[in-house]
Amino acid sequence: MSVNAIKDSLSSIEFLPVQNYENITVLGFKTSNLNDFDFLTLKKGLRMGLVELNEENPGGVVDTIKVENNAVTPLLILEGEVLIGAKQDRIANTSLLIPPHLETLIPVSCVEANRWEYQTNNFNDSTNYAPSNLRGARTETVNVSLKKEGAYKSNQGLIWDVINQTQNNLNIKSKTSALKDVYTSKAETLNEYYESFPYTRKQNGSIILINNEVKGLELLYNNHLYKEFHERIIKSYIVDALQESKTSNPGNEDYAYNLAEDFRDNISSSKYETFKSAGCGEDSRLDNTDSMGSALIYKNELIHAVFFNKLTPISI
């Protein structure tokens, strides 16, 4: 069962040494039930010319784009990956496995409100994730859409509101209200923060705290793949940390471990609802009083999971 794959992974978490900088604490971890699926990442697929991302049709459709996987292996797209170009930038609404030699439509959200004209013929990978606060807002509305309509749709208005608030909080001006401008404008600061959170050997996940509050948990099916995404995952939380006041003390290590374990235990003991994925496998969803998130399951194995804390509400 899908839920068993999630609970097995969470129960096997072994925390690594605590990393702190300013108001962020990262608790990297490793799990014991790793696997060696051979999936193609979006970055590699685009670089090798095996993957193409296009508008659904020449006129474009805001909430879907077309993916062509011409490789012999499944293509893995992670929720929150920022796709730039075409008529406007988008993010993936959920993590997906696209079968080999297949052209299909995938659900996305717009992260560039004030452009609707071709910038490039195709989409490219920006090497950024959407900030964790934005991904949390999107996850919550996709959960609602799945329950009501069985569709992976987000509340597009809320997405734009969160981006606008982020840019206002960070004093960023963007002609098209593009999310990518946040990362461009704050590149130096993001790099400065990130230096304190290097990948740790065998790490395949992290729990991230801001101002001594758990913000999210990120988990991938093996450490090699996680290492590829580690920097963009951590920077997605740094963007949110930059918008919050800095506490003078990040808290002691035991306190951080206790908070992380409580969060892990909460999502492990929660009830999940499972849906057919928009690609291969199943998509299990969590949405309770304290937390929300999703997990992509393939052949009864956990491929990718992300969970967010709901106790710190999104401010718009």
Coordinates of N, CA and C in Angstrom, one line a residue, residues 46-127:
L46 N 16.6 17.8 -20.5 CA 16.6 19.0 -21.3 C 18.0 19.2 -21.9
R47 N 19.0 19.0 -21.0 CA 20.4 19.2 -21.5 C 20.8 18.2 -22.6
M48 N 20.2 16.9 -22.5 CA 20.6 15.9 -23.5 C 19.7 16.0 -24.7
G49 N 18.7 16.8 -24.7 CA 17.8 16.9 -25.8 C 16.8 15.8 -25.9
L50 N 16.6 15.1 -24.8 CA 15.6 14.0 -24.8 C 14.2 14.4 -24.3
V51 N 14.1 15.6 -23.8 CA 12.8 16.1 -23.2 C 12.5 17.5 -23.8
E52 N 11.3 17.7 -24.2 CA 10.8 19.0 -24.6 C 9.6 19.4 -23.8
L53 N 9.6 20.7 -23.4 CA 8.4 21.3 -22.7 C 7.9 22.4 -23.5
N54 N 6.6 22.3 -23.8 CA 6.0 23.3 -24.7 C 4.6 23.7 -24.2
E55 N 4.1 24.9 -24.7 CA 2.7 25.2 -24.4 C 1.8 24.1 -25.0
E56 N 0.7 24.0 -24.4 CA -0.3 22.9 -24.8 C -0.6 23.1 -26.3
N57 N -0.8 24.3 -26.7 CA -1.0 24.7 -28.1 C -0.4 26.1 -28.4
P58 N -0.4 26.5 -29.6 CA 0.2 27.8 -29.9 C -0.4 29.0 -29.1
G59 N -1.7 28.9 -28.8 CA -2.3 29.9 -28.0 C -2.0 29.9 -26.5
G60 N -1.6 28.7 -26.0 CA -1.2 28.5 -24.6 C -2.4 28.3 -23.7
V61 N -2.3 27.5 -22.7 CA -3.3 27.3 -21.6 C -2.5 27.5 -20.3
V62 N -3.0 28.3 -19.4 CA -2.3 28.7 -18.2 C -2.0 27.5 -17.3
D63 N -2.9 26.6 -17.1 CA -2.7 25.6 -16.1 C -2.3 24.2 -16.6
T64 N -1.8 24.1 -17.9 CA -1.2 22.9 -18.4 C -0.1 23.2 -19.4
I65 N 0.9 22.4 -19.4 CA 1.9 22.4 -20.5 C 2.1 21.0 -21.0
K66 N 2.7 21.0 -22.2 CA 3.0 19.7 -22.9 C 4.4 19.2 -22.6
V67 N 4.5 17.9 -22.3 CA 5.8 17.3 -22.0 C 6.0 16.2 -23.0
E68 N 7.2 16.2 -23.7 CA 7.6 15.1 -24.5 C 8.8 14.4 -23.9
N69 N 8.6 13.1 -23.5 CA 9.8 12.4 -23.0 C 10.2 11.4 -24.1
N70 N 11.3 11.7 -24.7 CA 11.8 10.8 -25.8 C 12.9 9.9 -25.3
A71 N 13.1 9.8 -24.0 CA 14.1 8.9 -23.5 C 13.5 7.5 -23.3
V72 N 14.4 6.6 -23.0 CA 14.0 5.2 -22.8 C 13.7 4.9 -21.3
T73 N 13.8 5.9 -20.5 CA 13.6 5.8 -19.0 C 12.5 6.8 -18.6
P74 N 11.8 6.6 -17.5 CA 10.8 7.6 -17.1 C 11.4 8.9 -16.7
L75 N 10.7 10.0 -16.9 CA 11.2 11.3 -16.6 C 10.6 11.7 -15.3
L76 N 11.4 12.2 -14.3 CA 10.9 12.6 -13.0 C 10.9 14.1 -13.0
I77 N 9.7 14.7 -12.8 CA 9.5 16.1 -12.6 C 9.0 16.3 -11.1
L78 N 9.7 17.1 -10.4 CA 9.3 17.4 -9.0 C 8.4 18.6 -8.8
E79 N 7.5 18.5 -7.9 CA 6.6 19.6 -7.7 C 7.4 20.8 -7.3
G80 N 7.0 22.0 -7.8 CA 7.7 23.2 -7.5 C 8.9 23.5 -8.4
E81 N 9.3 22.6 -9.3 CA 10.3 23.0 -10.2 C 9.9 24.2 -11.1
V82 N 10.7 25.2 -11.2 CA 10.3 26.4 -11.9 C 10.7 26.2 -13.4
L83 N 9.8 26.3 -14.3 CA 10.0 26.2 -15.7 C 9.8 27.5 -16.4
I84 N 10.9 28.0 -17.0 CA 10.9 29.3 -17.5 C 10.8 29.4 -19.1
G85 N 10.2 30.5 -19.6 CA 10.2 30.7 -21.0 C 8.8 30.6 -21.6
A86 N 8.6 30.2 -22.8 CA 7.4 30.1 -23.5 C 6.5 31.4 -23.3
K87 N 5.2 31.2 -23.0 CA 4.4 32.4 -22.9 C 4.4 33.0 -21.5
Q88 N 4.7 32.2 -20.5 CA 4.9 32.6 -19.1 C 5.5 31.5 -18.3
D89 N 6.2 31.9 -17.2 CA 6.9 30.8 -16.4 C 5.8 30.1 -15.6
R90 N 6.1 28.8 -15.3 CA 5.2 27.9 -14.6 C 6.0 27.1 -13.5
I91 N 5.2 26.5 -12.6 CA 5.8 25.5 -11.7 C 4.9 24.2 -11.8
A92 N 5.5 23.1 -11.6 CA 4.8 21.8 -11.6 C 3.9 21.8 -10.4
N93 N 2.6 21.3 -10.5 CA 1.7 21.3 -9.4 C 1.9 20.1 -8.5
T94 N 2.5 19.1 -9.0 CA 2.7 17.8 -8.3 C 3.9 17.1 -8.9
S95 N 4.5 16.2 -8.1 CA 5.6 15.4 -8.6 C 5.1 14.3 -9.6
L96 N 5.8 14.1 -10.7 CA 5.3 13.2 -11.8 C 6.4 12.3 -12.3
L97 N 6.0 11.2 -12.7 CA 6.8 10.3 -13.5 C 6.2 10.1 -14.9
I98 N 6.9 10.6 -15.9 CA 6.4 10.5 -17.3 C 7.0 9.3 -18.0
P99 N 6.2 8.4 -18.5 CA 6.7 7.2 -19.1 C 7.6 7.5 -20.3
P100 N 8.4 6.5 -20.7 CA 9.3 6.7 -21.9 C 8.5 6.9 -23.1
H101 N 9.0 7.6 -24.1 CA 8.4 7.8 -25.4 C 7.0 8.2 -25.3
L102 N 6.7 9.2 -24.5 CA 5.3 9.6 -24.4 C 5.2 11.1 -24.4
E103 N 4.2 11.6 -25.1 CA 3.8 13.0 -25.0 C 2.5 13.2 -24.2
T104 N 2.6 14.1 -23.2 CA 1.4 14.2 -22.3 C 1.3 15.6 -21.8
L105 N 0.1 16.0 -21.2 CA -0.1 17.3 -20.6 C 0.1 17.1 -19.1
I106 N 0.7 18.1 -18.5 CA 0.9 18.1 -17.0 C 0.3 19.3 -16.4
P107 N -0.2 19.2 -15.1 CA -0.8 20.3 -14.4 C 0.3 21.3 -13.9
V108 N 0.1 22.6 -14.1 CA 1.1 23.6 -13.7 C 0.3 24.8 -13.1
S109 N 1.1 25.7 -12.5 CA 0.6 27.0 -12.1 C 1.5 28.1 -12.7
C110 N 1.0 29.2 -12.9 CA 1.7 30.3 -13.5 C 2.5 31.1 -12.3
V111 N 3.7 31.4 -12.6 CA 4.5 32.2 -11.6 C 5.1 33.4 -12.2
E112 N 4.4 33.9 -13.2 CA 4.7 35.2 -13.9 C 3.4 35.8 -14.4
A113 N 2.8 36.7 -13.6 CA 1.5 37.1 -13.8 C 1.4 38.1 -15.0
N114 N 2.4 38.9 -15.3 CA 2.2 40.0 -16.2 C 2.9 39.8 -17.5
R115 N 2.9 38.6 -18.0 CA 3.4 38.3 -19.3 C 2.6 37.2 -19.9
W116 N 2.2 37.4 -21.2 CA 1.5 36.3 -21.9 C 1.8 36.5 -23.4
E117 N 3.1 36.3 -23.7 CA 3.7 36.3 -25.0 C 4.9 35.5 -25.0
Y118 N 5.3 34.9 -26.2 CA 6.4 34.0 -26.3 C 7.7 34.7 -26.0
Q119 N 8.5 34.2 -25.1 CA 9.8 34.6 -24.8 C 10.8 33.7 -25.4
T120 N 10.5 32.4 -25.4 CA 11.3 31.4 -26.1 C 10.2 30.4 -26.7
N121 N 10.6 29.6 -27.6 CA 9.7 28.6 -28.2 C 9.3 27.5 -27.1
N122 N 10.3 27.1 -26.3 CA 10.0 26.0 -25.3 C 10.3 26.5 -23.9
F123 N 10.0 25.7 -23.0 CA 10.3 25.9 -21.6 C 11.7 25.4 -21.3
N124 N 12.4 26.0 -20.3 CA 13.7 25.5 -19.8 C 13.6 25.4 -18.3
D125 N 14.5 24.6 -17.7 CA 14.6 24.4 -16.3 C 15.4 25.6 -15.7
S126 N 14.8 26.3 -14.7 CA 15.5 27.4 -14.2 C 16.5 27.1 -13.1
T127 N 16.6 25.8 -12.7 CA 17.4 25.3 -11.6 C 17.0 25.9 -10.2

